[in-house]
Amino acid sequence: PTDVIDIQKWMIDRIKEASIVVCYLEKQNPGGYSMAFEIGVASTLNKPVYIVDEKQEKYFAITKASTRQFDTIDELIEAIES
């Protein structure tokens, strides 16, 4: 999808299908604004939210809405596999 509304509908459908939602805030990510939308949808649907916050700036209040928070993608993978 290329239209903003179509992208949001696509994201909502994927979140509905998911058993958990992973938000990955990479160091190179300049904003992470769509992450707030994804977390809001997941929270509304009572889906667990795992956030990887590589930026470690902790300025996103939304990261506090997560079920679990990780500093690296490797930590997340380890937690899921265990």
N, CA, C and O atoms as a printed pandas DataFrame, in Angstrom:
     atom_number atom_name residue_name chain_id  residue_number  x_coord  y_coord  z_coord
0              1         N          PRO        A               1    0.826   -1.205    0.000
1              2        CA          PRO        A               1    0.000    0.000    0.000
2              3         C          PRO        A               1    0.864    1.260    0.000
3              4         O          PRO        A               1    1.959    1.275    0.564
4              5         N          THR        A               2    0.363    2.306   -0.633
5              6        CA          THR        A               2    1.114    3.554   -0.699
6              7         C          THR        A               2    0.357    4.724   -0.077
7              8         O          THR        A               2    0.981    5.677    0.389
8              9         N          ASP        A               3   -0.947    4.674   -0.060
9             10        CA          ASP        A               3   -1.768    5.724    0.546
10            11         C          ASP        A               3   -1.703    5.582    2.074
11            12         O          ASP        A               3   -1.706    4.464    2.590
12            13         N          VAL        A               4   -1.646    6.694    2.788
13            14        CA          VAL        A               4   -1.528    6.663    4.245
14            15         C          VAL        A               4   -2.661    5.858    4.886
15            16         O          VAL        A               4   -2.413    5.053    5.785
16            17         N          ILE        A               5   -3.882    6.064    4.441
17            18        CA          ILE        A               5   -5.019    5.335    5.010
18            19         C          ILE        A               5   -4.887    3.841    4.729
19            20         O          ILE        A               5   -5.156    3.019    5.606
20            21         N          ASP        A               6   -4.478    3.487    3.521
21            22        CA          ASP        A               6   -4.283    2.073    3.184
22            23         C          ASP        A               6   -3.177    1.451    4.034
23            24         O          ASP        A               6   -3.289    0.302    4.459
24            25         N          ILE        A               7   -2.120    2.204    4.279
25            26        CA          ILE        A               7   -1.027    1.707    5.120
26            27         C          ILE        A               7   -1.522    1.484    6.543
27            28         O          ILE        A               7   -1.198    0.469    7.161
28            29         N          GLN        A               8   -2.295    2.413    7.062
29            30        CA          GLN        A               8   -2.827    2.250    8.419
30            31         C          GLN        A               8   -3.762    1.049    8.506
31            32         O          GLN        A               8   -3.710    0.294    9.477
32            33         N          LYS        A               9   -4.606    0.868    7.512
33            34        CA          LYS        A               9   -5.501   -0.297    7.502
34            35         C          LYS        A               9   -4.691   -1.586    7.450
35            36         O          LYS        A               9   -5.011   -2.554    8.139
36            37         N          TRP        A              10   -3.639   -1.598    6.628
37            38        CA          TRP        A              10   -2.774   -2.767    6.517
38            39         C          TRP        A              10   -2.116   -3.065    7.870
39            40         O          TRP        A              10   -2.059   -4.218    8.296
40            41         N          MET        A              11   -1.618   -2.014    8.544
41            42        CA          MET        A              11   -0.985   -2.196    9.847
42            43         C          MET        A              11   -1.981   -2.720   10.872
43            44         O          MET        A              11   -1.647   -3.611   11.653
44            45         N          ILE        A              12   -3.174   -2.193   10.882
45            46        CA          ILE        A              12   -4.200   -2.661   11.822
46            47         C          ILE        A              12   -4.506   -4.132   11.584
47            48         O          ILE        A              12   -4.606   -4.902   12.540
48            49         N          ASP        A              13   -4.657   -4.534   10.330
49            50        CA          ASP        A              13   -4.920   -5.938   10.013
50            51         C          ASP        A              13   -3.787   -6.839   10.487
51            52         O          ASP        A              13   -4.040   -7.914   11.030
52            53         N          ARG        A              14   -2.532   -6.411   10.286
53            54        CA          ARG        A              14   -1.385   -7.222   10.731
54            55         C          ARG        A              14   -1.358   -7.335   12.251
55            56         O          ARG        A              14   -1.058   -8.401   12.788
56            57         N          ILE        A              15   -1.669   -6.243   12.945
57            58        CA          ILE        A              15   -1.673   -6.259   14.410
58            59         C          ILE        A              15   -2.793   -7.164   14.924
59            60         O          ILE        A              15   -2.602   -7.880   15.906
60            61         N          LYS        A              16   -3.947   -7.141   14.278
61            62        CA          LYS        A              16   -5.048   -8.029   14.672
62            63         C          LYS        A              16   -4.641   -9.494   14.568
63            64         O          LYS        A              16   -5.046  -10.314   15.392
64            65         N          GLU        A              17   -3.838   -9.824   13.557
65            66        CA          GLU        A              17   -3.402  -11.206   13.335
66            67         C          GLU        A              17   -2.284  -11.643   14.277
67            68         O          GLU        A              17   -2.064  -12.839   14.464
68            69         N          ALA        A              18   -1.584  -10.691   14.865
69            70        CA          ALA        A              18   -0.387  -10.988   15.656
70            71         C          ALA        A              18   -0.721  -11.498   17.056
71            72         O          ALA        A              18   -1.743  -11.140   17.641
72            73         N          SER        A              19    0.169  -12.346   17.575
73            74        CA          SER        A              19    0.028  -12.752   18.975
74            75         C          SER        A              19    0.806  -11.791   19.874
75            76         O          SER        A              19    0.430  -11.590   21.029
76            77         N          ILE        A              20    1.880  -11.197   19.363
77            78        CA          ILE        A              20    2.589  -10.111   20.040
78            79         C          ILE        A              20    2.935   -9.062   18.986
79            80         O          ILE        A              20    2.972   -9.360   17.792
80            81         N          VAL        A              21    3.186   -7.847   19.431
81            82        CA          VAL        A              21    3.596   -6.772   18.526
82            83         C          VAL        A              21    4.994   -6.335   18.942
83            84         O          VAL        A              21    5.233   -6.009   20.105
84            85         N          VAL        A              22    5.911   -6.332   17.986
85            86        CA          VAL        A              22    7.289   -5.912   18.240
86            87         C          VAL        A              22    7.511   -4.564   17.563
87            88         O          VAL        A              22    7.298   -4.423   16.359
88            89         N          CYS        A              23    7.936   -3.591   18.334
89            90        CA          CYS        A              23    8.285   -2.270   17.809
90            91         C          CYS        A              23    9.795   -2.128   17.939
91            92         O          CYS        A              23   10.354   -2.285   19.025
92            93         N          TYR        A              24   10.443   -1.830   16.828
93            94        CA          TYR        A              24   11.899   -1.792   16.772
94            95         C          TYR        A              24   12.359   -0.375   16.474
95            96         O          TYR        A              24   12.303    0.072   15.329
96            97         N          LEU        A              25   12.811    0.327   17.497
97            98        CA          LEU        A              25   13.282    1.697   17.349
98            99         C          LEU        A              25   14.799    1.663   17.176
99           100         O          LEU        A              25   15.557    1.686   18.145
100          101         N          GLU        A              26   15.216    1.608   15.914
101          102        CA          GLU        A              26   16.632    1.513   15.587
102          103         C          GLU        A              26   17.364    2.819   15.870
103          104         O          GLU        A              26   16.757    3.889   15.905
104          105         N          LYS        A              27   18.678    2.718   16.072
105          106        CA          LYS        A              27   19.498    3.904   16.306
106          107         C          LYS        A              27   19.351    4.907   15.168
107          108         O          LYS        A              27   19.345    6.116   15.402
108          109         N          GLN        A              28   19.232    4.408   13.932
109          110        CA          GLN        A              28   19.174    5.277   12.767
110          111         C          GLN        A              28   17.784    5.862   12.519
111          112         O          GLN        A              28   17.635    6.737   11.666
112          113         N          ASN        A              29   16.777    5.402   13.237
113          114        CA          ASN        A              29   15.414    5.870   13.041
114          115         C          ASN        A              29   15.298    7.308   13.540
115          116         O          ASN        A              29   15.543    7.573   14.717
116          117         N          PRO        A              30   14.930    8.235   12.664
117          118        CA          PRO        A              30   14.896    9.630   13.082
118          119         C          PRO        A              30   13.730    9.986   13.998
119          120         O          PRO        A              30   13.798   10.988   14.709
120          121         N          GLY        A              31   12.663    9.189   14.000
121          122        CA          GLY        A              31   11.519    9.602   14.790
122          123         C          GLY        A              31   10.841    8.495   15.552
123          124         O          GLY        A              31   10.774    8.527   16.781
124          125         N          GLY        A              32   10.338    7.518   14.834
125          126        CA          GLY        A              32    9.570    6.457   15.466
126          127         C          GLY        A              32    8.106    6.806   15.637
127          128         O          GLY        A              32    7.421    6.237   16.487
128          129         N          TYR        A              33    7.623    7.745   14.828
129          130        CA          TYR        A              33    6.259    8.231   15.014
130          131         C          TYR        A              33    5.194    7.193   14.696
131          132         O          TYR        A              33    4.164    7.154   15.369
132          133         N          SER        A              34    5.411    6.353   13.692
133          134        CA          SER        A              34    4.409    5.324   13.399
134          135         C          SER        A              34    4.363    4.286   14.501
135          136         O          SER        A              34    3.364    3.583   14.655
136          137         N          MET        A              35    5.435    4.184   15.267
137          138        CA          MET        A              35    5.457    3.260   16.399
138          139         C          MET        A              35    4.357    3.620   17.405
139          140         O          MET        A              35    3.735    2.727   17.979
140          141         N          ALA        A              36    4.115    4.887   17.619
141          142        CA          ALA        A              36    3.067    5.323   18.536
142          143         C          ALA        A              36    1.704    4.829   18.054
143          144         O          ALA        A              36    0.879    4.393   18.856
144          145         N          PHE        A              37    1.473    4.897   16.755
145          146        CA          PHE        A              37    0.217    4.397   16.179
146          147         C          PHE        A              37    0.096    2.898   16.407
147          148         O          PHE        A              37   -0.948    2.412   16.841
148          149         N          GLU        A              38    1.173    2.161   16.113
149          150        CA          GLU        A              38    1.157    0.709   16.260
150          151         C          GLU        A              38    0.916    0.296   17.714
151          152         O          GLU        A              38    0.140   -0.621   17.981
152          153         N          ILE        A              39    1.571    0.966   18.637
153          154        CA          ILE        A              39    1.391    0.650   20.058
154          155         C          ILE        A              39   -0.026    0.973   20.503
155          156         O          ILE        A              39   -0.619    0.227   21.282
156          157         N          GLY        A              40   -0.570    2.075   20.015
157          158        CA          GLY        A              40   -1.950    2.429   20.363
158          159         C          GLY        A              40   -2.940    1.399   19.880
159          160         O          GLY        A              40   -3.854    1.020   20.613
160          161         N          VAL        A              41   -2.769    0.941   18.652
161          162        CA          VAL        A              41   -3.655   -0.096   18.107
162          163         C          VAL        A              41   -3.493   -1.388   18.908
163          164         O          VAL        A              41   -4.482   -2.007   19.302
164          165         N          ALA        A              42   -2.252   -1.788   19.145
165          166        CA          ALA        A              42   -1.998   -3.029   19.888
166          167         C          ALA        A              42   -2.581   -2.958   21.296
167          168         O          ALA        A              42   -3.173   -3.927   21.772
168          169         N          SER        A              43   -2.421   -1.832   21.954
169          170        CA          SER        A              43   -2.968   -1.671   23.302
170          171         C          SER        A              43   -4.486   -1.753   23.303
171          172         O          SER        A              43   -5.083   -2.366   24.188
172          173         N          THR        A              44   -5.105   -1.133   22.310
173          174        CA          THR        A              44   -6.560   -1.182   22.183
174          175         C          THR        A              44   -7.049   -2.612   22.000
175          176         O          THR        A              44   -8.119   -2.979   22.487
176          177         N          LEU        A              45   -6.251   -3.424   21.289
177          178        CA          LEU        A              45   -6.618   -4.814   21.030
178          179         C          LEU        A              45   -6.081   -5.770   22.102
179          180         O          LEU        A              45   -6.171   -6.989   21.955
180          181         N          ASN        A              46   -5.523   -5.208   23.178
181          182        CA          ASN        A              46   -4.966   -6.006   24.281
182          183         C          ASN        A              46   -3.882   -6.975   23.835
183          184         O          ASN        A              46   -3.800   -8.101   24.326
184          185         N          LYS        A              47   -3.050   -6.528   22.901
185          186        CA          LYS        A              47   -1.925   -7.335   22.422
186          187         C          LYS        A              47   -0.684   -6.968   23.230
187          188         O          LYS        A              47   -0.459   -5.789   23.505
188          189         N          PRO        A              48    0.129   -7.960   23.616
189          190        CA          PRO        A              48    1.390   -7.613   24.272
190          191         C          PRO        A              48    2.304   -6.874   23.301
191          192         O          PRO        A              48    2.370   -7.212   22.119
192          193         N          VAL        A              49    3.005   -5.867   23.805
193          194        CA          VAL        A              49    3.896   -5.046   22.990
194          195         C          VAL        A              49    5.314   -5.160   23.536
195          196         O          VAL        A              49    5.571   -4.860   24.702
196          197         N          TYR        A              50    6.225   -5.597   22.677
197          198        CA          TYR        A              50    7.645   -5.665   23.017
198          199         C          TYR        A              50    8.357   -4.575   22.224
199          200         O          TYR        A              50    8.220   -4.492   21.004
200          201         N          ILE        A              51    9.113   -3.746   22.924
201          202        CA          ILE        A              51    9.808   -2.652   22.268
202          203         C          ILE        A              51   11.314   -2.855   22.396
203          204         O          ILE        A              51   11.836   -3.130   23.477
204          205         N          VAL        A              52   11.992   -2.712   21.269
205          206        CA          VAL        A              52   13.451   -2.651   21.258
206          207         C          VAL        A              52   13.799   -1.186   21.058
207          208         O          VAL        A              52   13.499   -0.609   20.013
208          209         N          ASP        A              53   14.435   -0.582   22.060
209          210        CA          ASP        A              53   14.775    0.840   22.008
210          211         C          ASP        A              53   16.292    0.984   21.945
211          212         O          ASP        A              53   16.948    1.181   22.968
212          213         N          GLU        A              54   16.845    0.883   20.731
213          214        CA          GLU        A              54   18.286    1.013   20.564
214          215         C          GLU        A              54   18.767    2.447   20.761
215          216         O          GLU        A              54   19.943    2.671   21.049
216          217         N          LYS        A              55   17.877    3.411   20.610
217          218        CA          LYS        A              55   18.283    4.808   20.766
218          219         C          LYS        A              55   18.645    5.098   22.217
219          220         O          LYS        A              55   19.526    5.910   22.498
220          221         N          GLN        A              56   17.966    4.434   23.123
221          222        CA          GLN        A              56   18.217    4.543   24.558
222          223         C          GLN        A              56   18.103    5.975   25.067
223          224         O          GLN        A              56   18.696    6.333   26.085
224          225         N          GLU        A              57   17.350    6.772   24.364
225          226        CA          GLU        A              57   17.160    8.143   24.821
226          227         C          GLU        A              57   15.980    8.241   25.777
227          228         O          GLU        A              57   15.864    9.204   26.534
228          229         N          LYS        A              58   15.120    7.259   25.741
229          230        CA          LYS        A              58   13.979    7.150   26.648
230          231         C          LYS        A              58   13.073    8.382   26.638
231          232         O          LYS        A              58   12.349    8.641   27.599
232          233         N          TYR        A              59   13.125    9.136   25.541
233          234        CA          TYR        A              59   12.249   10.302   25.480
234          235         C          TYR        A              59   10.870    9.952   24.974
235          236         O          TYR        A              59    9.968   10.789   25.003
236          237         N          PHE        A              60   10.694    8.741   24.515
237          238        CA          PHE        A              60    9.371    8.328   24.058
238          239         C          PHE        A              60    8.564    7.827   25.260
239          240         O          PHE        A              60    8.800    6.726   25.756
240          241         N          ALA        A              61    7.629    8.629   25.715
241          242        CA          ALA        A              61    6.776    8.190   26.818
242          243         C          ALA        A              61    6.009    6.937   26.411
243          244         O          ALA        A              61    5.620    6.134   27.259
244          245         N          ILE        A              62    5.798    6.781   25.117
245          246        CA          ILE        A              62    5.040    5.640   24.624
246          247         C          ILE        A              62    5.746    4.318   24.905
247          248         O          ILE        A              62    5.088    3.282   25.000
248          249         N          THR        A              63    7.072    4.332   25.040
249          250        CA          THR        A              63    7.773    3.080   25.330
250          251         C          THR        A              63    7.358    2.526   26.686
251          252         O          THR        A              63    7.483    1.327   26.934
252          253         N          LYS        A              64    6.877    3.376   27.545
253          254        CA          LYS        A              64    6.422    2.925   28.864
254          255         C          LYS        A              64    5.113    2.138   28.760
255          256         O          LYS        A              64    4.730    1.454   29.709
256          257         N          ALA        A              65    4.437    2.226   27.639
257          258        CA          ALA        A              65    3.195    1.487   27.437
258          259         C          ALA        A              65    3.457    0.048   27.007
259          260         O          ALA        A              65    2.520   -0.725   26.809
260          261         N          SER        A              66    4.727   -0.309   26.864
261          262        CA          SER        A              66    5.047   -1.646   26.378
262          263         C          SER        A              66    4.897   -2.691   27.473
263          264         O          SER        A              66    4.946   -2.382   28.664
264          265         N          THR        A              67    4.715   -3.930   27.044
265          266        CA          THR        A              67    4.681   -5.065   27.954
266          267         C          THR        A              67    6.090   -5.366   28.443
267          268         O          THR        A              67    6.307   -5.615   29.628
268          269         N          ARG        A              68    7.049   -5.339   27.515
269          270        CA          ARG        A              68    8.465   -5.546   27.828
270          271         C          ARG        A              68    9.302   -4.622   26.965
271          272         O          ARG        A              68    8.936   -4.308   25.832
272          273         N          GLN        A              69   10.431   -4.188   27.512
273          274        CA          GLN        A              69   11.325   -3.303   26.767
274          275         C          GLN        A              69   12.723   -3.900   26.759
275          276         O          GLN        A              69   13.200   -4.421   27.767
276          277         N          PHE        A              70   13.374   -3.813   25.592
277          278        CA          PHE        A              70   14.707   -4.361   25.400
278          279         C          PHE        A              70   15.617   -3.284   24.829
279          280         O          PHE        A              70   15.161   -2.363   24.151
280          281         N          ASP        A              71   16.915   -3.413   25.113
281          282        CA          ASP        A              71   17.889   -2.447   24.593
282          283         C          ASP        A              71   18.415   -2.837   23.222
283          284         O          ASP        A              71   18.858   -1.974   22.464
284          285         N          THR        A              72   18.374   -4.130   22.888
285          286        CA          THR        A              72   18.878   -4.591   21.591
286          287         C          THR        A              72   17.950   -5.644   21.012
287          288         O          THR        A              72   17.184   -6.281   21.735
288          289         N          ILE        A              73   18.028   -5.819   19.706
289          290        CA          ILE        A              73   17.225   -6.844   19.044
290          291         C          ILE        A              73   17.651   -8.234   19.505
291          292         O          ILE        A              73   16.820   -9.139   19.582
292          293         N          ASP        A              74   18.928   -8.413   19.809
293          294        CA          ASP        A              74   19.410   -9.709   20.293
294          295         C          ASP        A              74   18.778  -10.083   21.631
295          296         O          ASP        A              74   18.462  -11.250   21.859
296          297         N          GLU        A              75   18.592   -9.106   22.516
297          298        CA          GLU        A              75   17.920   -9.368   23.789
298          299         C          GLU        A              75   16.479   -9.821   23.559
299          300         O          GLU        A              75   15.999  -10.736   24.228
300          301         N          LEU        A              76   15.799   -9.187   22.622
301          302        CA          LEU        A              76   14.429   -9.574   22.293
302          303         C          LEU        A              76   14.380  -11.002   21.770
303          304         O          LEU        A              76   13.560  -11.805   22.215
304          305         N          ILE        A              77   15.250  -11.312   20.834
305          306        CA          ILE        A              77   15.274  -12.655   20.252
306          307         C          ILE        A              77   15.533  -13.702   21.328
307          308         O          ILE        A              77   14.887  -14.749   21.358
308          309         N          GLU        A              78   16.477  -13.410   22.203
309          310        CA          GLU        A              78   16.794  -14.346   23.289
310          311         C          GLU        A              78   15.587  -14.569   24.186
311          312         O          GLU        A              78   15.319  -15.700   24.591
312          313         N          ALA        A              79   14.863  -13.515   24.498
313          314        CA          ALA        A              79   13.685  -13.623   25.360
314          315         C          ALA        A              79   12.579  -14.432   24.697
315          316         O          ALA        A              79   11.916  -15.233   25.355
316          317         N          ILE        A              80   12.379  -14.230   23.414
317          318        CA          ILE        A              80   11.336  -14.960   22.702
318          319         C          ILE        A              80   11.695  -16.434   22.575
319          320         O          ILE        A              80   10.826  -17.300   22.682
320          321         N          GLU        A              81   12.970  -16.720   22.348
321          322        CA          GLU        A              81   13.392  -18.120   22.163
322          323         C          GLU        A              81   13.450  -18.905   23.465
323          324         O          GLU        A              81   13.431  -20.135   23.439
324          325         N          SER        A              82   13.520  -18.226   24.595
325          326        CA          SER        A              82   13.640  -18.955   25.861
326          327         C          SER        A              82   12.303  -19.350   26.441
327          328         O          SER        A              82   12.250  -19.969   27.503
